[in-house]
Coordinates of C-alpha atoms in Angstrom, one line a residue:
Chain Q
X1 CA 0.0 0.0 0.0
X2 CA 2.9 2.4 0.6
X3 CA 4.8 2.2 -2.4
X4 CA 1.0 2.3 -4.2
X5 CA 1.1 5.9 -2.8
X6 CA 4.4 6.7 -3.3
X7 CA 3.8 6.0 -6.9
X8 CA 0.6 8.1 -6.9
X9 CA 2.5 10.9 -5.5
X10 CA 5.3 10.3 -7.9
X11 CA 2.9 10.5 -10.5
X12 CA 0.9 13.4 -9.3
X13 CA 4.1 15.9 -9.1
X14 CA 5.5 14.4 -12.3
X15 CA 2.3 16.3 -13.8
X16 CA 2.0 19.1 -11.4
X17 CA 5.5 20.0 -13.1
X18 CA 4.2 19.6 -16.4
X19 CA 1.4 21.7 -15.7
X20 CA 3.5 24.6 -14.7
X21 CA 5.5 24.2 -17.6
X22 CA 2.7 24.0 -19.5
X23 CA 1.0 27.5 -17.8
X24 CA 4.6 29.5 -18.2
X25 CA 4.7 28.3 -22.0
X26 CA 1.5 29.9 -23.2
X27 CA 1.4 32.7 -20.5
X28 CA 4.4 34.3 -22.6
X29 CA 3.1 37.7 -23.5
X30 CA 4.6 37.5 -27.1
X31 CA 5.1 41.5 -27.4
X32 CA 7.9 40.8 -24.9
X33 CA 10.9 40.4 -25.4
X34 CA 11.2 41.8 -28.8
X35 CA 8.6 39.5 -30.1
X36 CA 5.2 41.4 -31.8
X37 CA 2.0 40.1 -32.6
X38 CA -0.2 41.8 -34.9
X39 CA -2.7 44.3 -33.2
X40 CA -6.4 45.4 -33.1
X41 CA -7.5 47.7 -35.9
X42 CA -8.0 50.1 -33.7
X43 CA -3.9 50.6 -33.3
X44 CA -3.2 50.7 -36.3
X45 CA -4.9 53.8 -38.0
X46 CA -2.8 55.8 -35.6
X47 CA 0.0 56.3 -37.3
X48 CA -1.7 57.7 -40.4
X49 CA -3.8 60.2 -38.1
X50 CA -0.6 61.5 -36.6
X51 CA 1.1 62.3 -39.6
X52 CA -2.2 64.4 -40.9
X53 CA -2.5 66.2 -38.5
X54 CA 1.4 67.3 -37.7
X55 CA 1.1 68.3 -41.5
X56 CA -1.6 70.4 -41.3
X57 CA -0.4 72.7 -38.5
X58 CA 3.0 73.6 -39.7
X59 CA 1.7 76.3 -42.9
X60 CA 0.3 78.5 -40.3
X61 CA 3.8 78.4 -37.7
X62 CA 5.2 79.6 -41.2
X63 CA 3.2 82.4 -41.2
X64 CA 3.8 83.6 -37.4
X65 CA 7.5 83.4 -37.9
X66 CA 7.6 85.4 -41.3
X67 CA 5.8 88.5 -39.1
X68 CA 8.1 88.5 -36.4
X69 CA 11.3 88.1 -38.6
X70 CA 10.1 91.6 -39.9
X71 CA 9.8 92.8 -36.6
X72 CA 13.1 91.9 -35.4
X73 CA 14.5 94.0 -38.9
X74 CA 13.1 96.7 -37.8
X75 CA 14.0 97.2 -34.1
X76 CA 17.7 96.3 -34.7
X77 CA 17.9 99.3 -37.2
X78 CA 17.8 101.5 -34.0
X79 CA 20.5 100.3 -31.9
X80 CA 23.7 101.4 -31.4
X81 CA 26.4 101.2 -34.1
X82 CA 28.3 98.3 -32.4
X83 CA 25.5 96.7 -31.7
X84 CA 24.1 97.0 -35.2
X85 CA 27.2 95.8 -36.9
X86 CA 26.8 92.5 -34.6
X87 CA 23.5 92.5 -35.6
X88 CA 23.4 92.8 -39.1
X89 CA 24.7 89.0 -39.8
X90 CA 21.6 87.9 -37.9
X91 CA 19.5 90.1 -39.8
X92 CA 21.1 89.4 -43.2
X93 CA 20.1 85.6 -42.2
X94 CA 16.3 86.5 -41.4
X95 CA 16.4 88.6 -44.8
X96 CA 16.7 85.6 -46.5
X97 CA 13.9 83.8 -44.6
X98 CA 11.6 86.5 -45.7
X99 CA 13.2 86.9 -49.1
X100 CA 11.8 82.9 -49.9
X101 CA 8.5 84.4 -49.4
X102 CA 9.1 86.4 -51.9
X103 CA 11.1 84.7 -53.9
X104 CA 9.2 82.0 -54.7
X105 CA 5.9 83.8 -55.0
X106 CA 7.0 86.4 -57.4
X107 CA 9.0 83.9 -59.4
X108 CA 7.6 83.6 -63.1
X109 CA 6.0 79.8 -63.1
X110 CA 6.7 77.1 -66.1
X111 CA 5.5 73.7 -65.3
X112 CA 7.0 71.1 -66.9
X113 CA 7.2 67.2 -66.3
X114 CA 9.7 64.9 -66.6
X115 CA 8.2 63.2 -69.6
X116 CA 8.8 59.5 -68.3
X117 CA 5.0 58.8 -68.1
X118 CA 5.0 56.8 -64.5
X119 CA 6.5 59.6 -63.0
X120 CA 4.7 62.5 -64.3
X121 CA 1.4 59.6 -63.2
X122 CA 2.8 59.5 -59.9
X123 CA 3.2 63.3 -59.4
X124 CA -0.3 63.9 -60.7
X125 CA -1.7 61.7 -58.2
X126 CA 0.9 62.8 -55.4
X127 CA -0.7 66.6 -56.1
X128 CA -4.2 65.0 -55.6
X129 CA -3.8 63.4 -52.4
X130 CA -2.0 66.4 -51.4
X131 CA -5.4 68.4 -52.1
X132 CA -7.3 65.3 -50.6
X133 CA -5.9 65.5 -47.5
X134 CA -6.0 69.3 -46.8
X135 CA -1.9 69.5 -47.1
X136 CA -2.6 72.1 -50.3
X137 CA -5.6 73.8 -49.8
X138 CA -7.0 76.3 -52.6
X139 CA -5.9 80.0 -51.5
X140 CA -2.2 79.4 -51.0
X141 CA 0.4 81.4 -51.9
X142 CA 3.0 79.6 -54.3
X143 CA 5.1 79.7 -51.3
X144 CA 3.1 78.0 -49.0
X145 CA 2.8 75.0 -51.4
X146 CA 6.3 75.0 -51.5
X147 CA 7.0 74.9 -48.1
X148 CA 3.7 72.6 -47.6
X149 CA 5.4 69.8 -49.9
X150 CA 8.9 70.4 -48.2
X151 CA 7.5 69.5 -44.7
X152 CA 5.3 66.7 -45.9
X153 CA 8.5 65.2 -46.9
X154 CA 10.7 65.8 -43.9
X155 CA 7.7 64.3 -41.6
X156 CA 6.2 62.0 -43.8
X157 CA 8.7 60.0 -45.7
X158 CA 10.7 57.0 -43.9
X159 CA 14.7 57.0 -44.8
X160 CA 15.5 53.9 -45.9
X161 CA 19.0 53.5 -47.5
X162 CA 18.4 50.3 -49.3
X163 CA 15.7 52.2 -52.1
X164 CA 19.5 53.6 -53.2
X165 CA 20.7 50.4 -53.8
X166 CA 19.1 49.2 -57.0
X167 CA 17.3 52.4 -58.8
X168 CA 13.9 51.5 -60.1
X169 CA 13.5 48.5 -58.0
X170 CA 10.4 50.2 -56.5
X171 CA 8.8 51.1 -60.2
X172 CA 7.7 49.6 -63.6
X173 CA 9.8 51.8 -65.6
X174 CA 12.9 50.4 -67.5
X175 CA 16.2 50.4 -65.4
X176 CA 17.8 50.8 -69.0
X177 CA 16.2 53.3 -70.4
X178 CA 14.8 55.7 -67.3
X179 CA 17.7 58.1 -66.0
X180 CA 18.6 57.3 -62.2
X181 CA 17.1 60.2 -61.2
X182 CA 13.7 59.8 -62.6
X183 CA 13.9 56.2 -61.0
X184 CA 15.1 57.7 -57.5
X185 CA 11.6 59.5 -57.9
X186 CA 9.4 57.7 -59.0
X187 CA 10.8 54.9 -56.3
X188 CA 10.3 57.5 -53.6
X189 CA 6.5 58.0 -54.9
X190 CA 5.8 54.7 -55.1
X191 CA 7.0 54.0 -51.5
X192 CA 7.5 56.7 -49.3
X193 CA 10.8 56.0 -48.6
X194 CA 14.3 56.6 -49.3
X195 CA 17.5 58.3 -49.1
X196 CA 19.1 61.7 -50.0
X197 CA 19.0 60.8 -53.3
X198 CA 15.3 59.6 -53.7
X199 CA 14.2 63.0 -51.5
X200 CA 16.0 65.1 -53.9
X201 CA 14.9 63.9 -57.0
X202 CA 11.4 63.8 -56.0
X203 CA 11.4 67.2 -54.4
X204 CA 12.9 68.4 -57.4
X205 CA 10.1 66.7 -60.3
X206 CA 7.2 68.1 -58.2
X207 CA 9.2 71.5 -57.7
X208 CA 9.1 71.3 -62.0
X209 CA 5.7 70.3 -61.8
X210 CA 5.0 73.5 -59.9
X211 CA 6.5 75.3 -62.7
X212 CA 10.3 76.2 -60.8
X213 CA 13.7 76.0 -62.0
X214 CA 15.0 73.2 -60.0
X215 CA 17.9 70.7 -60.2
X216 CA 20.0 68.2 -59.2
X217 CA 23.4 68.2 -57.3
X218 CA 25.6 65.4 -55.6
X219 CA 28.8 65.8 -53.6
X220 CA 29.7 65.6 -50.3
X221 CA 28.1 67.3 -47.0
X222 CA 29.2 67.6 -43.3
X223 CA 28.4 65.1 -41.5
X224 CA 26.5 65.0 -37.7
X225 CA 30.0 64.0 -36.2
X226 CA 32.4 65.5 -38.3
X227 CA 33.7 64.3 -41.9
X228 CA 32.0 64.4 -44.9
X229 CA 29.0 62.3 -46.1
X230 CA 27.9 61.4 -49.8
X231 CA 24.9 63.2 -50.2
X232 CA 22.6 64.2 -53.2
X233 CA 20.1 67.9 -52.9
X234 CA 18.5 70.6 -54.9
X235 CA 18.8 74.3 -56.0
X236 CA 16.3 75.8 -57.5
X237 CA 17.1 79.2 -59.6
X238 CA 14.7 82.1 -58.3
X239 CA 14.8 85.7 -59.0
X240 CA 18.4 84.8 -61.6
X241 CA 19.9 83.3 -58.4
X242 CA 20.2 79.4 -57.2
X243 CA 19.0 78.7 -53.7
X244 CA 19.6 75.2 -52.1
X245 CA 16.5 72.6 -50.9
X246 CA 17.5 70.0 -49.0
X247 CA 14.7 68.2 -47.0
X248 CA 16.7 64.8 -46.9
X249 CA 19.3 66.8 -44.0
X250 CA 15.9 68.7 -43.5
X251 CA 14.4 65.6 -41.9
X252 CA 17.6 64.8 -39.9
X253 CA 17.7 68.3 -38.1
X254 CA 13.9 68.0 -37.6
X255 CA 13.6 64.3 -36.0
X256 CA 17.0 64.6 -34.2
X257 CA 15.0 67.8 -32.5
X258 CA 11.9 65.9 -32.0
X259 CA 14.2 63.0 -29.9
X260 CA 15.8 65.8 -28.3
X261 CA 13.0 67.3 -27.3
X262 CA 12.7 70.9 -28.8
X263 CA 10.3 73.2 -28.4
X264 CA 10.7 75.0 -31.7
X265 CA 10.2 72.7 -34.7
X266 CA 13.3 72.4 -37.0
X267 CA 12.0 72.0 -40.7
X268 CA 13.5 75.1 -42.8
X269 CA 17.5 74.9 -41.8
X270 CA 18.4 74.5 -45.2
X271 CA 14.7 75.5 -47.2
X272 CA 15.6 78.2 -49.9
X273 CA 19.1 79.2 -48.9
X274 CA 21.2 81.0 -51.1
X275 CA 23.8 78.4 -52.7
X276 CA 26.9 81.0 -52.5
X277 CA 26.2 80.8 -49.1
X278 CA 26.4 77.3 -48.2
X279 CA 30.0 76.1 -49.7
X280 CA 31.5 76.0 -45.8
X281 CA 28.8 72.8 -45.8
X282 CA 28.2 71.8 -49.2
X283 CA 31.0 70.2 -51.6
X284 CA 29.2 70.3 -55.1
X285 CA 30.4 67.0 -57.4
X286 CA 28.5 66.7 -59.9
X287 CA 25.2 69.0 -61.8
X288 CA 22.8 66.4 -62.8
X289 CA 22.2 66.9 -66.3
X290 CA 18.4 65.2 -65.6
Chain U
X1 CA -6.7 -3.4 -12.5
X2 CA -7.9 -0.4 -10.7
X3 CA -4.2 0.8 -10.3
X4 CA -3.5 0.1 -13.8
X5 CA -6.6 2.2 -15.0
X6 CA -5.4 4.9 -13.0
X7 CA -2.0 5.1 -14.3
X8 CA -3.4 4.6 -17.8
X9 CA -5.6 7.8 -16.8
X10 CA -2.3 9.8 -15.6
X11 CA -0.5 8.5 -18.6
X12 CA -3.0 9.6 -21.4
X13 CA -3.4 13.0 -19.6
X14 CA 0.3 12.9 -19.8
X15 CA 0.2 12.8 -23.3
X16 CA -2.7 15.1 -24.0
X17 CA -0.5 18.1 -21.9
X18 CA 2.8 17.1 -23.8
X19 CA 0.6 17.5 -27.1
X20 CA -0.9 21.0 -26.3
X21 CA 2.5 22.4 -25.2
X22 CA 3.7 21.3 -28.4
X23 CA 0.6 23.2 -30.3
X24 CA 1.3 26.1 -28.0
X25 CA 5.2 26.8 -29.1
X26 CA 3.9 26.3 -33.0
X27 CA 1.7 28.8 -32.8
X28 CA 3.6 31.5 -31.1
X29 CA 6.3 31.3 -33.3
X30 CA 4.3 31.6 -36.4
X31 CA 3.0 34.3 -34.8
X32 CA 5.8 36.0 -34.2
X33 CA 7.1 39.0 -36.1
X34 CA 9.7 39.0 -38.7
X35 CA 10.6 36.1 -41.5
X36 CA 12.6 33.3 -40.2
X37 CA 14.9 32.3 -42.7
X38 CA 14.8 28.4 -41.2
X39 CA 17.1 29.3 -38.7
X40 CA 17.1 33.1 -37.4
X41 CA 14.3 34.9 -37.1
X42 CA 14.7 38.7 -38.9
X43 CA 12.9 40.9 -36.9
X44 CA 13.2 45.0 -37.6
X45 CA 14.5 46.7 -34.6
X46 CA 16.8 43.7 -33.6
X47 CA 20.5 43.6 -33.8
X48 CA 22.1 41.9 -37.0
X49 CA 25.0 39.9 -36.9
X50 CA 25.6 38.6 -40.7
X51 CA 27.9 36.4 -39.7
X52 CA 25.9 34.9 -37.4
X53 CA 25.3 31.0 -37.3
X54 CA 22.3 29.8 -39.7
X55 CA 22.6 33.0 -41.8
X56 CA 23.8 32.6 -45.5
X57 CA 26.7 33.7 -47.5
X58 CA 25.5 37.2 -49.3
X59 CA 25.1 37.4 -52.9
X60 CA 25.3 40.9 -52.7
X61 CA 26.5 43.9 -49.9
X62 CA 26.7 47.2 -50.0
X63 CA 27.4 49.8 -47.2
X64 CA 27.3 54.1 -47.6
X65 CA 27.8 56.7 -45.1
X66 CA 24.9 57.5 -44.3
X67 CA 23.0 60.5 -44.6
X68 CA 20.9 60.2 -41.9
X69 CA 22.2 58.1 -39.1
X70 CA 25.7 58.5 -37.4
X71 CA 27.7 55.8 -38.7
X72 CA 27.1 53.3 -42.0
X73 CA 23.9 52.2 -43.6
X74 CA 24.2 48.3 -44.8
X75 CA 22.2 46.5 -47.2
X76 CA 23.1 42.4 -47.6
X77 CA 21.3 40.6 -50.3
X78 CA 20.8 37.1 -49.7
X79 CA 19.0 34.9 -52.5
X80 CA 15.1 35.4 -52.4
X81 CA 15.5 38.3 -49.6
X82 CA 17.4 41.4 -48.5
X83 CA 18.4 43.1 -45.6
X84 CA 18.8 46.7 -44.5
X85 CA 20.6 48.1 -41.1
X86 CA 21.1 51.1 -39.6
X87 CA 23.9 51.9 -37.5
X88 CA 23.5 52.6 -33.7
X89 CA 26.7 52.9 -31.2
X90 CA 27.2 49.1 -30.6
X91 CA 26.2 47.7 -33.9
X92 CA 23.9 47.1 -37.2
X93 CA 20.0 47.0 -36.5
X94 CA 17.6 45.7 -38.9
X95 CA 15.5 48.5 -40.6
X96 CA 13.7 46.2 -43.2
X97 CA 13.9 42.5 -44.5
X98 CA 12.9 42.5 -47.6
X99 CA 11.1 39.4 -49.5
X100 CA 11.4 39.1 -53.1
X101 CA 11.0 35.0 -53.8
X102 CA 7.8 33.5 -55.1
X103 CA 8.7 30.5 -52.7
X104 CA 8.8 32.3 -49.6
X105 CA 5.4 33.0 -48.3
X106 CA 4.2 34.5 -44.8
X107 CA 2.5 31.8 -42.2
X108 CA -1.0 32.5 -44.0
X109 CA 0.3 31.7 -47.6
X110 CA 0.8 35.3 -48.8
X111 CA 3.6 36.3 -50.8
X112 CA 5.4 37.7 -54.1
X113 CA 2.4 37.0 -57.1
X114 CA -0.8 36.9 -54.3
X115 CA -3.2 39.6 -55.3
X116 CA -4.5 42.6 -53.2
X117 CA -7.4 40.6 -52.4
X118 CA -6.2 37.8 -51.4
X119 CA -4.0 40.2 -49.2
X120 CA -7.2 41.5 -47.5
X121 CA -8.9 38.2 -47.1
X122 CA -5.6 37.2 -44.9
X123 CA -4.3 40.4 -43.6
X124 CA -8.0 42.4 -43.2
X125 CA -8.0 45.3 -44.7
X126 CA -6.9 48.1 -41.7
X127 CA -4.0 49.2 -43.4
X128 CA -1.8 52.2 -44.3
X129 CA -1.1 53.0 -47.8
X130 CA 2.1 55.2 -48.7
X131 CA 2.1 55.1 -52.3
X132 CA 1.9 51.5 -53.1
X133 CA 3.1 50.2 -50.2
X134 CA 0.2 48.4 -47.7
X135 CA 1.6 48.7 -44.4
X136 CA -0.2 46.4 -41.3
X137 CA 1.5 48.5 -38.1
X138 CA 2.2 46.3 -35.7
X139 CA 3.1 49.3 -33.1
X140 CA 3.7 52.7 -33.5
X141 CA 6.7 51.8 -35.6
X142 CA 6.8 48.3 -36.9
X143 CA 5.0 47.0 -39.7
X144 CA 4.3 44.1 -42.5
X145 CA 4.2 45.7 -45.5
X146 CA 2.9 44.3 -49.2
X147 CA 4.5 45.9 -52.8
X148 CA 1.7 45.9 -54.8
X149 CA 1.8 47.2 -58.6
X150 CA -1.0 46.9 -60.8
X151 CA -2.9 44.3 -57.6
X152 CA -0.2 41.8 -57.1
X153 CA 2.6 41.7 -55.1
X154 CA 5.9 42.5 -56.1
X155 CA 8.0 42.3 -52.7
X156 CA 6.3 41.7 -48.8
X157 CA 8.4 42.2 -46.2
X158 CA 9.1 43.4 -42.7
X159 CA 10.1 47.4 -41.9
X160 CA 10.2 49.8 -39.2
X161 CA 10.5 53.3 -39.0
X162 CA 13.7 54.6 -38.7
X163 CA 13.7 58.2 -36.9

């Protein structure tokens, strides 16, 4: 009778031990750990929502800061002369800001496209959704489409190195007969995604589209840490004058503020800057002939 | 008799629980996020080591300063998939693993060739669409995404949100 019970008990822990085992096993909260599982739909329309509504309130910050640079001109015109000389670099700087205003509303508009029909598709319907979802509404200046389509870019668009790596992989145009620049677009359009090169080339069809003078340069930039850093951007000729676009470092200076947590939102460091300006951080390689 | 019945009883139970813990691994790890190329499971947002046991020789790599990120952007290209890194301070971390076989599906038989429909029928259809990419979030950052020119899928994969 003993060892009968002895057995039992044997028997009884053996699957008490199991049990536990058992319990642990499918207890595991899978989103631990590094392990995700897909979520309600409820989570997932977030992200989209965010990004609308982030878009939507930058145009009118524009405004606020264009009136306030004019005040600042104004009051630093009556201080004294040493003060004024120290001043006038920071007013040459805001000049500019309120000079893109100008610039690229009273520039003379010829809208062209890029003849490579999926491209020229792709902007089209890029415009559209623009209108669709309130990011160009009717009643803007040509400016504040500009500036509208510059920060879409820097908030909307995911870098992602590897849409460098083969051009075109991202589009039904031919690799051999599409110029890398129309395929760095179009991949861009058809993705949201890319490098400097892709944001560039994009920025710079729809800047066409829009009926500017915009083009394509490579070469080196400064990099975060020091060094130089491959790098691809735009100028765009306003007023007999080129003036660089670069939302590609754009979107670096804007999300490294969001992680650091500033207050005042980082999107026009390098929007409409006069190109004679910017050698100490811009090595020019090549003029892209497309 | 009796205590043979009982230990029959114990036994089968046994058997049963060995069976369901079996069931209950499978499903978590097709569950799980990121392809798993028979050996390691790619997951965006993890640390890559290429050289790493059960990952196979590259048919392709490239690596760029990048432009964005302190450090270099990778891409390796193995056959049927690819992979992208960014750089933090102790390493390369997966941005996107990209699919571009026929023969590799996901867990629910989607893949390179299925249609947007089919798509929807397995994935539902709450997703994000940035140009023709269909993006399932899993987070605020993570998502499976489908390729899809003129309704069928060119490349799935896995990607995340690099800021």
């Amino acid at each position: 009778m003993k060892k009968i019970g002895i057995k039992r008990a044997s028997f009884m822990m053996f699957f008490l031990v199991m049990s536990m085992i058992f319990a642990a096993g499918c207890g595991k909260e899978p989103d631990k750990g590094g392990e995700i599982v897909l979520t309600s739909e409820a989570d997932t329309t977030q992200p989209a929502t965010e990004k609308e509504t982030t878009t939507q309130t930058d145009t009118s910050t524009e405004e606020t800061t264009t009136e306030t640079v004019t005040e600042t001109v104004t009051e630093t015109t009556q201080e004294t002369t040493e003060e004024v000389t120290e001043t006038v670099t920071e007013t040459t700087e805001y000049v500019e800001e309120v000079k893109a205003w100008d610039l690229l509303n009273n520039e003379p508009l010829n809208p062209t496209t890029s003849g490579y029909e999926e491209l020229d598709r792709l902007i089209e319907s890029y415009m559209t959704m623009l209108e669709n979802e309130g990011t160009l509404t009717e009643g803007m200046s040509n400016y504040q489409k500009v500036h509208s389509i510059y920060v879409w870019f820097i908030k909307r668009i995911t870098y992602n190195r590897g849409m460098n790596v083969d051009a075109g992989k991202y589009s039904t145009s031919d690799p051999a007969t599409t110029p890398e620049e129309v395929l760095w677009a179009t991949d861009l359009l058809n993705t949201y995604q890319g490098c400097c090169y892709n944001y560039s080339s994009a920025f710079m069809y729809i800047m066409r589209y829009l009926g500017y003078d915009a083009h394509l340069l490579s070469g080196q930039v400064s990099s975060y840490n020091g060094g130089t850093t491959p790098h691809c951007w735009v100028y765009v000729n306003l007023g007999g004058n080129p003036y660089t676009f670069d939302p590609d470092v754009d979107m670096n200076y804007y999300w490294r503020g969001v992680k650091e947590g500033s207050i005042e939102e980082k999107t026009d460091t390098l929007f409409c800057r006069r190109m004679e300006d910017m050698s100490y951080f811009y090595t020019i390689e090549k003029y892209h002939e497309n | 008799m009796k205590r043979f019945k009982k230990n029959t009883v114990i036994a089968a139970l046994m058997a049963v629980m060995v069976v369901a813990l079996a069931a209950c691994t499978k499903k978590e790890t097709a569950d799980t996020f990121g392809y798993n190329n028979g050996s390691v499971l790619l997951t965006p947002g993890v640390k890559f080591n290429a050289d790493a046991e059960g990952m196979p020789e590259t048919t392709a790599y490239m690596e760029a300063a990048s432009c964005y990120f302190d450090g270099l952007d990778k891409v390796f290209t193995y056959e049927g998939y690819e992979i992208t890194t960014y750089p933090k301070e102790d390493g390369d971390y997966i941005q996107d693993v990209n699919i571009s076989s026929e023969t590799i599906k996901t867990d629910k038989g989607i893949g390179v060739g299925s249609t947007l429909d089919e798509v929807e029928a397995s994935y539902g259809s709450d997703y994000t669409v940035s140009g023709k990419m269909y993006e399932y979030y899993q987070d605020n950052e993570k998502y499976m995404y489908f390729f899809i020119l003129n309704d069928v899928v060119q490349y799935y994969g896995y990607g995340m949100d690099v800021k």
